[in-house]
Amino acid sequence: MKKVLITGAAGFLGSHLCDKFLSEGFKVIGMDNLLTGSLENIEHLVSEKNFEFQHYDVTKFVHVPGELDYIMHFASPASPIDYLKMPIQTLKVGSLGTLNCLGLAKDKGARMLIASTSEVYGDPLVHPQTEEYWGNVNPVGPRGVYDEAKRFMEAITMAYHTFHGVDTRIVRIFNTYGPRMRVDDGRALPTFFAQAMKGEDITVFGDGSQTRSFCYVSDLIDGIYRLLLSDYAQPVNIGNPVEITINQLAEEIIAMTGSNSKVINVELPQDDPKIRQPDITKAKSILGWEPKVSRAEGMAITYEYFKTKIN
Ligand code: UDP
């Protein structure tokens, strides 16, 4: 039986990865310090004999007894509000956390996949974003703590790959949504649902003409799993290329929830990317992957989830 360590296991993506690996017959060690993760996301796994939870901070020395086949490093605050509140923890988990995981991977001969992000492209000057684009990031701006941690993460992962021969994979994750997304993480999608469902004003930052491309979580997890099992060590974008404006997102959520909420425009945060859309040519050709879940389907499932979280 293959064994996988998943950091950030109690988070949105980490918990879905735990489900995926368990369903594929793996033994799963889920690790999380519960800074932004929640035990609620993995409470359905407590009785699983192949699942073990470690309440632990990956920025400290990591020890896993016995053999280990795979490491998925997904621990990190991941929404702009979270990493603005926790800048040092964000930098540490991307740097020290990645270093510890790479050391463990080297020691165990494990293959390691790191969760990078479309944020490495910053406020992009190339559209859609291909993996060859180096990005436009402000290192000392508010988002720099996340963007640069992830860029360092990619750099050190590549160094362990080329210098130590560690088997590594890099996924660049674009905006993703679905059940277990935190309602209060400050992201547009859960915030708009919460505001619409409570009849509060919908807070669109700036004029709402900025764009994002939203991928449903099951599609993302499928792409990541395929990348792990592939033999491709360069970064791969995984995301849904259907691009919409934030105004459009707000309108869709108002219509879907039948809300009377009004859109109000508030100040656009510094360095907020104006456009974002993944070029998924590589994922298609190398992994045979493309998203299958339409926004209408994915949003309907997500709305049902938020109904259980928002009164
Ligand atoms: N946004 C917004 N209202 C909110 C939260 C976010 O208009 O209450 C905007 C934000 O400025 C950005 C977009 O929605 O342009 C997506 O933001 P999110 O935090 O979801 O993710 P990002 O892609 O910026 O990491």
GROMACS .gro file of C-alpha atoms and ligand atoms in nm:
model
  336
    1MET     CA    1   0.000   0.000   0.000
    2LYS     CA    2   0.144   0.341  -0.103
    3LYS     CA    3   0.172   0.608   0.166
    4VAL     CA    4   0.126   0.982   0.113
    5LEU     CA    5   0.187   1.277   0.345
    6ILE     CA    6  -0.049   1.570   0.281
    7THR     CA    7   0.033   1.900   0.450
    8GLY     CA    8  -0.256   2.143   0.493
    9ALA     CA    9  -0.480   1.837   0.518
   10ALA     CA   10  -0.755   2.019   0.710
   11GLY     CA   11  -0.776   2.295   0.451
   12PHE     CA   12  -1.005   2.331   0.151
   13LEU     CA   13  -0.781   2.161  -0.107
   14GLY     CA   14  -0.588   1.943   0.140
   15SER     CA   15  -0.906   1.777   0.268
   16HIS     CA   16  -1.024   1.701  -0.086
   17LEU     CA   17  -0.681   1.552  -0.160
   18CYS     CA   18  -0.715   1.327   0.148
   19ASP     CA   19  -1.048   1.199   0.010
   20LYS     CA   20  -0.897   1.144  -0.334
   21PHE     CA   21  -0.593   0.946  -0.213
   22LEU     CA   22  -0.803   0.734   0.025
   23SER     CA   23  -1.043   0.652  -0.258
   24GLU     CA   24  -0.744   0.550  -0.474
   25GLY     CA   25  -0.631   0.305  -0.203
   26PHE     CA   26  -0.349   0.501  -0.039
   27LYS     CA   27  -0.254   0.524   0.325
   28VAL     CA   28  -0.282   0.895   0.409
   29ILE     CA   29  -0.106   1.097   0.677
   30GLY     CA   30  -0.276   1.434   0.701
   31MET     CA   31  -0.076   1.710   0.869
   32ASP     CA   32  -0.206   2.054   0.966
   33ASN     CA   33  -0.139   2.313   1.237
   34LEU     CA   34  -0.502   2.433   1.204
   35LEU     CA   35  -0.398   2.796   1.152
   36THR     CA   36  -0.651   2.836   0.869
   37GLY     CA   37  -0.763   2.474   0.831
   38SER     CA   38  -1.055   2.321   1.018
   39LEU     CA   39  -1.102   1.973   1.166
   40GLU     CA   40  -1.458   1.986   1.032
   41ASN     CA   41  -1.315   1.933   0.682
   42ILE     CA   42  -1.170   1.594   0.780
   43GLU     CA   43  -1.401   1.479   1.059
   44HIS     CA   44  -1.564   1.231   0.819
   45LEU     CA   45  -1.224   1.056   0.797
   46VAL     CA   46  -1.167   0.980   1.166
   47SER     CA   47  -1.298   0.624   1.135
   48GLU     CA   48  -1.095   0.553   0.817
   49LYS     CA   49  -0.833   0.293   0.904
   50ASN     CA   50  -0.598   0.425   0.635
   51PHE     CA   51  -0.612   0.784   0.758
   52GLU     CA   52  -0.401   0.936   1.032
   53PHE     CA   53  -0.404   1.301   1.141
   54GLN     CA   54  -0.104   1.483   1.284
   55HIS     CA   55  -0.167   1.822   1.442
   56TYR     CA   56   0.172   1.965   1.356
   57ASP     CA   57   0.344   2.271   1.211
   58VAL     CA   58   0.541   2.177   0.897
   59THR     CA   59   0.777   2.473   0.949
   60LYS     CA   60   0.929   2.267   1.236
   61PHE     CA   61   1.143   1.962   1.164
   62VAL     CA   62   0.916   1.694   1.015
   63HIS     CA   63   0.956   1.327   1.102
   64VAL     CA   64   0.750   1.048   0.951
   65PRO     CA   65   0.837   0.693   1.063
   66GLY     CA   66   0.873   0.416   0.804
   67GLU     CA   67   0.842   0.436   0.430
   68LEU     CA   68   0.685   0.723   0.246
   69ASP     CA   69   0.604   0.730  -0.125
   70TYR     CA   70   0.456   1.075  -0.187
   71ILE     CA   71   0.443   1.421  -0.026
   72MET     CA   72   0.182   1.681  -0.121
   73HIS     CA   73   0.279   2.019   0.027
   74PHE     CA   74  -0.047   2.216   0.047
   75ALA     CA   75  -0.012   2.395   0.381
   76SER     CA   76  -0.040   2.775   0.356
   77PRO     CA   77  -0.278   3.059   0.423
   78ALA     CA   78  -0.414   3.107   0.071
   79SER     CA   79  -0.660   3.395   0.055
   80PRO     CA   80  -0.542   3.756   0.032
   81ILE     CA   81  -0.715   3.844   0.363
   82ASP     CA   82  -0.546   3.549   0.538
   83TYR     CA   83  -0.197   3.615   0.417
   84LEU     CA   84  -0.226   3.985   0.491
   85LYS     CA   85  -0.316   3.892   0.849
   86MET     CA   86  -0.045   3.623   0.871
   87PRO     CA   87   0.245   3.743   0.657
   88ILE     CA   88   0.526   3.577   0.853
   89GLN     CA   89   0.350   3.240   0.880
   90THR     CA   90   0.281   3.257   0.505
   91LEU     CA   91   0.648   3.320   0.427
   92LYS     CA   92   0.760   3.047   0.668
   93VAL     CA   93   0.533   2.773   0.540
   94GLY     CA   94   0.630   2.848   0.179
   95SER     CA   95   1.002   2.856   0.258
   96LEU     CA   96   1.086   2.657   0.575
   97GLY     CA   97   0.788   2.425   0.529
   98THR     CA   98   0.893   2.345   0.173
   99LEU     CA   99   1.256   2.296   0.279
  100ASN     CA  100   1.150   2.047   0.550
  101CYS     CA  101   0.930   1.856   0.307
  102LEU     CA  102   1.206   1.842   0.045
  103GLY     CA  103   1.450   1.713   0.307
  104LEU     CA  104   1.198   1.445   0.401
  105ALA     CA  105   1.139   1.357   0.033
  106LYS     CA  106   1.515   1.323  -0.023
  107ASP     CA  107   1.554   1.105   0.286
  108LYS     CA  108   1.262   0.875   0.199
  109GLY     CA  109   1.307   0.871  -0.179
  110ALA     CA  110   0.952   1.007  -0.200
  111ARG     CA  111   0.805   1.199  -0.491
  112MET     CA  112   0.694   1.547  -0.384
  113LEU     CA  113   0.433   1.776  -0.539
  114ILE     CA  114   0.415   2.139  -0.432
  115ALA     CA  115   0.110   2.363  -0.448
  116SER     CA  116   0.223   2.672  -0.634
  117THR     CA  117  -0.017   2.932  -0.764
  118SER     CA  118  -0.119   3.168  -1.042
  119GLU     CA  119   0.004   3.438  -0.801
  120VAL     CA  120   0.358   3.366  -0.927
  121TYR     CA  121   0.243   3.558  -1.239
  122GLY     CA  122   0.150   3.858  -1.020
  123ASP     CA  123  -0.047   4.126  -1.205
  124PRO     CA  124   0.020   3.961  -1.542
  125LEU     CA  125   0.136   4.138  -1.855
  126VAL     CA  126   0.085   3.822  -2.064
  127HIS     CA  127  -0.267   3.688  -2.118
  128PRO     CA  128  -0.367   3.409  -2.086
  129GLN     CA  129  -0.079   3.302  -1.862
  130THR     CA  130   0.149   3.029  -2.000
  131GLU     CA  131   0.398   2.847  -1.780
  132GLU     CA  132   0.681   3.021  -1.966
  133TYR     CA  133   0.573   3.364  -1.841
  134TRP     CA  134   0.795   3.483  -1.552
  135GLY     CA  135   0.541   3.711  -1.396
  136ASN     CA  136   0.502   4.066  -1.270
  137VAL     CA  137   0.523   4.055  -0.890
  138ASN     CA  138   0.584   4.336  -0.641
  139PRO     CA  139   0.812   4.171  -0.381
  140VAL     CA  140   0.752   4.438  -0.115
  141GLY     CA  141   0.379   4.489  -0.178
  142PRO     CA  142   0.113   4.334   0.049
  143ARG     CA  143   0.075   4.025  -0.171
  144GLY     CA  144   0.453   3.978  -0.188
  145VAL     CA  145   0.451   3.757   0.123
  146TYR     CA  146   0.246   3.495  -0.060
  147ASP     CA  147   0.372   3.544  -0.415
  148GLU     CA  148   0.740   3.543  -0.324
  149ALA     CA  149   0.702   3.251  -0.082
  150LYS     CA  150   0.551   3.052  -0.368
  151ARG     CA  151   0.820   3.165  -0.611
  152PHE     CA  152   1.090   3.063  -0.360
  153MET     CA  153   0.904   2.734  -0.318
  154GLU     CA  154   0.929   2.667  -0.691
  155ALA     CA  155   1.298   2.769  -0.695
  156ILE     CA  156   1.406   2.546  -0.406
  157THR     CA  157   1.198   2.257  -0.539
  158MET     CA  158   1.371   2.284  -0.878
  159ALA     CA  159   1.710   2.303  -0.700
  160TYR     CA  160   1.641   1.981  -0.504
  161HIS     CA  161   1.526   1.824  -0.829
  162THR     CA  162   1.833   1.915  -1.033
  163PHE     CA  163   2.098   1.906  -0.756
  164HIS     CA  164   1.975   1.618  -0.536
  165GLY     CA  165   1.770   1.428  -0.795
  166VAL     CA  166   1.453   1.450  -0.585
  167ASP     CA  167   1.147   1.353  -0.789
  168THR     CA  168   0.931   1.668  -0.787
  169ARG     CA  169   0.614   1.810  -0.943
  170ILE     CA  170   0.494   2.172  -0.945
  171VAL     CA  171   0.129   2.264  -0.992
  172ARG     CA  172   0.028   2.628  -1.045
  173ILE     CA  173  -0.325   2.646  -0.908
  174PHE     CA  174  -0.569   2.908  -1.037
  175ASN     CA  175  -0.880   3.027  -0.850
  176THR     CA  176  -1.071   2.724  -0.724
  177TYR     CA  177  -1.407   2.691  -0.549
  178GLY     CA  178  -1.637   2.431  -0.404
  179PRO     CA  179  -1.753   2.274  -0.078
  180ARG     CA  180  -1.524   2.325   0.227
  181MET     CA  181  -1.414   2.665   0.105
  182ARG     CA  182  -1.411   2.886   0.413
  183VAL     CA  183  -1.705   3.124   0.426
  184ASP     CA  184  -1.503   3.394   0.600
  185ASP     CA  185  -1.170   3.376   0.414
  186GLY     CA  186  -1.238   3.709   0.244
  187ARG     CA  187  -1.233   3.573  -0.110
  188ALA     CA  188  -1.482   3.710  -0.358
  189LEU     CA  189  -1.682   3.393  -0.414
  190PRO     CA  190  -1.767   3.290  -0.055
  191THR     CA  191  -1.798   3.655   0.052
  192PHE     CA  192  -2.052   3.728  -0.223
  193PHE     CA  193  -2.252   3.414  -0.135
  194ALA     CA  194  -2.256   3.511   0.234
  195GLN     CA  195  -2.353   3.870   0.157
  196ALA     CA  196  -2.625   3.768  -0.093
  197MET     CA  197  -2.771   3.505   0.142
  198LYS     CA  198  -2.784   3.753   0.432
  199GLY     CA  199  -2.921   4.036   0.215
  200GLU     CA  200  -2.613   4.251   0.276
  201ASP     CA  201  -2.445   4.474   0.019
  202ILE     CA  202  -2.213   4.289  -0.221
  203THR     CA  203  -1.867   4.445  -0.184
  204VAL     CA  204  -1.711   4.457  -0.530
  205PHE     CA  205  -1.356   4.589  -0.507
  206GLY     CA  206  -1.276   4.860  -0.762
  207ASP     CA  207  -1.507   4.882  -1.065
  208GLY     CA  208  -1.540   4.501  -1.085
  209SER     CA  209  -1.391   4.482  -1.435
  210GLN     CA  210  -1.099   4.270  -1.310
  211THR     CA  211  -1.123   3.908  -1.424
  212ARG     CA  212  -1.069   3.564  -1.273
  213SER     CA  213  -1.122   3.209  -1.403
  214PHE     CA  214  -1.288   2.975  -1.153
  215CYS     CA  215  -1.223   2.602  -1.143
  216TYR     CA  216  -1.446   2.356  -0.958
  217VAL     CA  217  -1.256   2.164  -0.692
  218SER     CA  218  -1.308   1.809  -0.827
  219ASP     CA  219  -1.157   1.912  -1.162
  220LEU     CA  220  -0.857   2.065  -0.988
  221ILE     CA  221  -0.798   1.756  -0.771
  222ASP     CA  222  -0.816   1.532  -1.078
  223GLY     CA  223  -0.557   1.747  -1.257
  224ILE     CA  224  -0.324   1.747  -0.957
  225TYR     CA  225  -0.350   1.370  -0.919
  226ARG     CA  226  -0.266   1.321  -1.287
  227LEU     CA  227   0.032   1.555  -1.257
  228LEU     CA  228   0.166   1.364  -0.957
  229LEU     CA  229   0.155   1.037  -1.149
  230SER     CA  230   0.306   1.190  -1.465
  231ASP     CA  231   0.679   1.215  -1.527
  232TYR     CA  232   0.676   1.593  -1.587
  233ALA     CA  233   0.885   1.802  -1.343
  234GLN     CA  234   0.828   2.151  -1.488
  235PRO     CA  235   0.541   2.369  -1.360
  236VAL     CA  236   0.191   2.297  -1.495
  237ASN     CA  237  -0.108   2.533  -1.479
  238ILE     CA  238  -0.425   2.370  -1.351
  239GLY     CA  239  -0.737   2.584  -1.369
  240ASN     CA  240  -1.052   2.647  -1.566
  241PRO     CA  241  -0.987   2.884  -1.859
  242VAL     CA  242  -1.342   3.025  -1.863
  243GLU     CA  243  -1.278   3.386  -1.760
  244ILE     CA  244  -1.536   3.625  -1.609
  245THR     CA  245  -1.533   3.970  -1.452
  246ILE     CA  246  -1.591   4.009  -1.080
  247ASN     CA  247  -1.908   4.206  -1.165
  248GLN     CA  248  -2.034   3.903  -1.355
  249LEU     CA  249  -1.956   3.679  -1.057
  250ALA     CA  250  -2.154   3.911  -0.828
  251GLU     CA  251  -2.451   3.919  -1.069
  252GLU     CA  252  -2.455   3.541  -1.105
  253ILE     CA  253  -2.454   3.491  -0.727
  254ILE     CA  254  -2.732   3.747  -0.676
  255ALA     CA  255  -2.944   3.576  -0.943
  256MET     CA  256  -2.874   3.228  -0.811
  257THR     CA  257  -2.961   3.310  -0.451
  258GLY     CA  258  -3.262   3.525  -0.550
  259SER     CA  259  -3.117   3.795  -0.326
  260ASN     CA  260  -3.220   4.162  -0.297
  261SER     CA  261  -2.861   4.261  -0.226
  262LYS     CA  262  -2.714   4.558  -0.411
  263VAL     CA  263  -2.361   4.578  -0.545
  264ILE     CA  264  -2.147   4.849  -0.389
  265ASN     CA  265  -1.801   4.942  -0.511
  266VAL     CA  266  -1.527   4.972  -0.251
  267GLU     CA  267  -1.158   5.050  -0.281
  268LEU     CA  268  -0.951   4.808  -0.491
  269PRO     CA  269  -0.669   4.652  -0.283
  270GLN     CA  270  -0.309   4.732  -0.382
  271ASP     CA  271  -0.156   4.510  -0.654
  272ASP     CA  272  -0.484   4.326  -0.719
  273PRO     CA  273  -0.429   4.142  -1.051
  274LYS     CA  274  -0.645   4.298  -1.328
  275ILE     CA  275  -0.677   3.983  -1.534
  276ARG     CA  276  -0.619   3.612  -1.485
  277GLN     CA  277  -0.675   3.313  -1.709
  278PRO     CA  278  -0.475   2.992  -1.729
  279ASP     CA  279  -0.335   2.865  -2.057
  280ILE     CA  280  -0.390   2.491  -2.007
  281THR     CA  281  -0.227   2.366  -2.328
  282LYS     CA  282   0.034   2.175  -2.124
  283ALA     CA  283  -0.218   2.013  -1.890
  284LYS     CA  284  -0.419   1.901  -2.193
  285SER     CA  285  -0.128   1.757  -2.387
  286ILE     CA  286   0.085   1.615  -2.103
  287LEU     CA  287  -0.186   1.502  -1.860
  288GLY     CA  288  -0.483   1.455  -2.094
  289TRP     CA  289  -0.668   1.682  -1.851
  290GLU     CA  290  -0.925   1.954  -1.892
  291PRO     CA  291  -1.205   2.075  -1.664
  292LYS     CA  292  -1.539   1.894  -1.694
  293VAL     CA  293  -1.763   2.075  -1.444
  294SER     CA  294  -1.940   2.385  -1.579
  295ARG     CA  295  -1.969   2.694  -1.359
  296ALA     CA  296  -2.347   2.646  -1.340
  297GLU     CA  297  -2.304   2.292  -1.203
  298GLY     CA  298  -2.017   2.377  -0.970
  299MET     CA  299  -2.184   2.688  -0.832
  300ALA     CA  300  -2.507   2.496  -0.764
  301ILE     CA  301  -2.318   2.238  -0.553
  302THR     CA  302  -2.125   2.513  -0.377
  303TYR     CA  303  -2.445   2.704  -0.299
  304GLU     CA  304  -2.589   2.391  -0.133
  305TYR     CA  305  -2.273   2.373   0.081
  306PHE     CA  306  -2.292   2.740   0.183
  307LYS     CA  307  -2.658   2.688   0.284
  308THR     CA  308  -2.529   2.451   0.554
  309LYS     CA  309  -2.279   2.711   0.676
  310ILE     CA  310  -2.466   3.040   0.642
  311ASN     CA  311  -2.802   3.088   0.812
  312UDP     N1  312  -1.297   4.090  -0.450
  312UDP     C1  313  -1.410   4.170  -0.442
  312UDP     N2  314  -1.482   4.171  -0.327
  312UDP     C2  315  -1.452   4.094  -0.218
  312UDP     C3  316  -1.338   4.010  -0.227
  312UDP     C4  317  -1.264   4.011  -0.344
  312UDP     O1  318  -1.442   4.240  -0.538
  312UDP     O2  319  -1.524   4.101  -0.116
  312UDP     C5  320  -1.220   4.091  -0.574
  312UDP     C6  321  -1.069   4.101  -0.554
  312UDP     O3  322  -1.030   4.236  -0.547
  312UDP     C7  323  -1.017   4.032  -0.677
  312UDP     C8  324  -1.123   3.929  -0.709
  312UDP     O4  325  -1.240   3.969  -0.640
  312UDP     O5  326  -1.006   4.122  -0.785
  312UDP     C9  327  -1.086   3.788  -0.665
  312UDP     O6  328  -1.043   3.797  -0.533
  312UDP     P1  329  -1.017   3.672  -0.441
  312UDP     O7  330  -0.978   3.723  -0.307
  312UDP     O8  331  -1.133   3.580  -0.450
  312UDP     O9  332  -0.896   3.595  -0.509
  312UDP     P2  333  -0.759   3.640  -0.579
  312UDP    O10  334  -0.776   3.587  -0.715
  312UDP    O11  335  -0.744   3.789  -0.579
  312UDP    O12  336  -0.655   3.571  -0.500
   0.00000   0.00000   0.00000
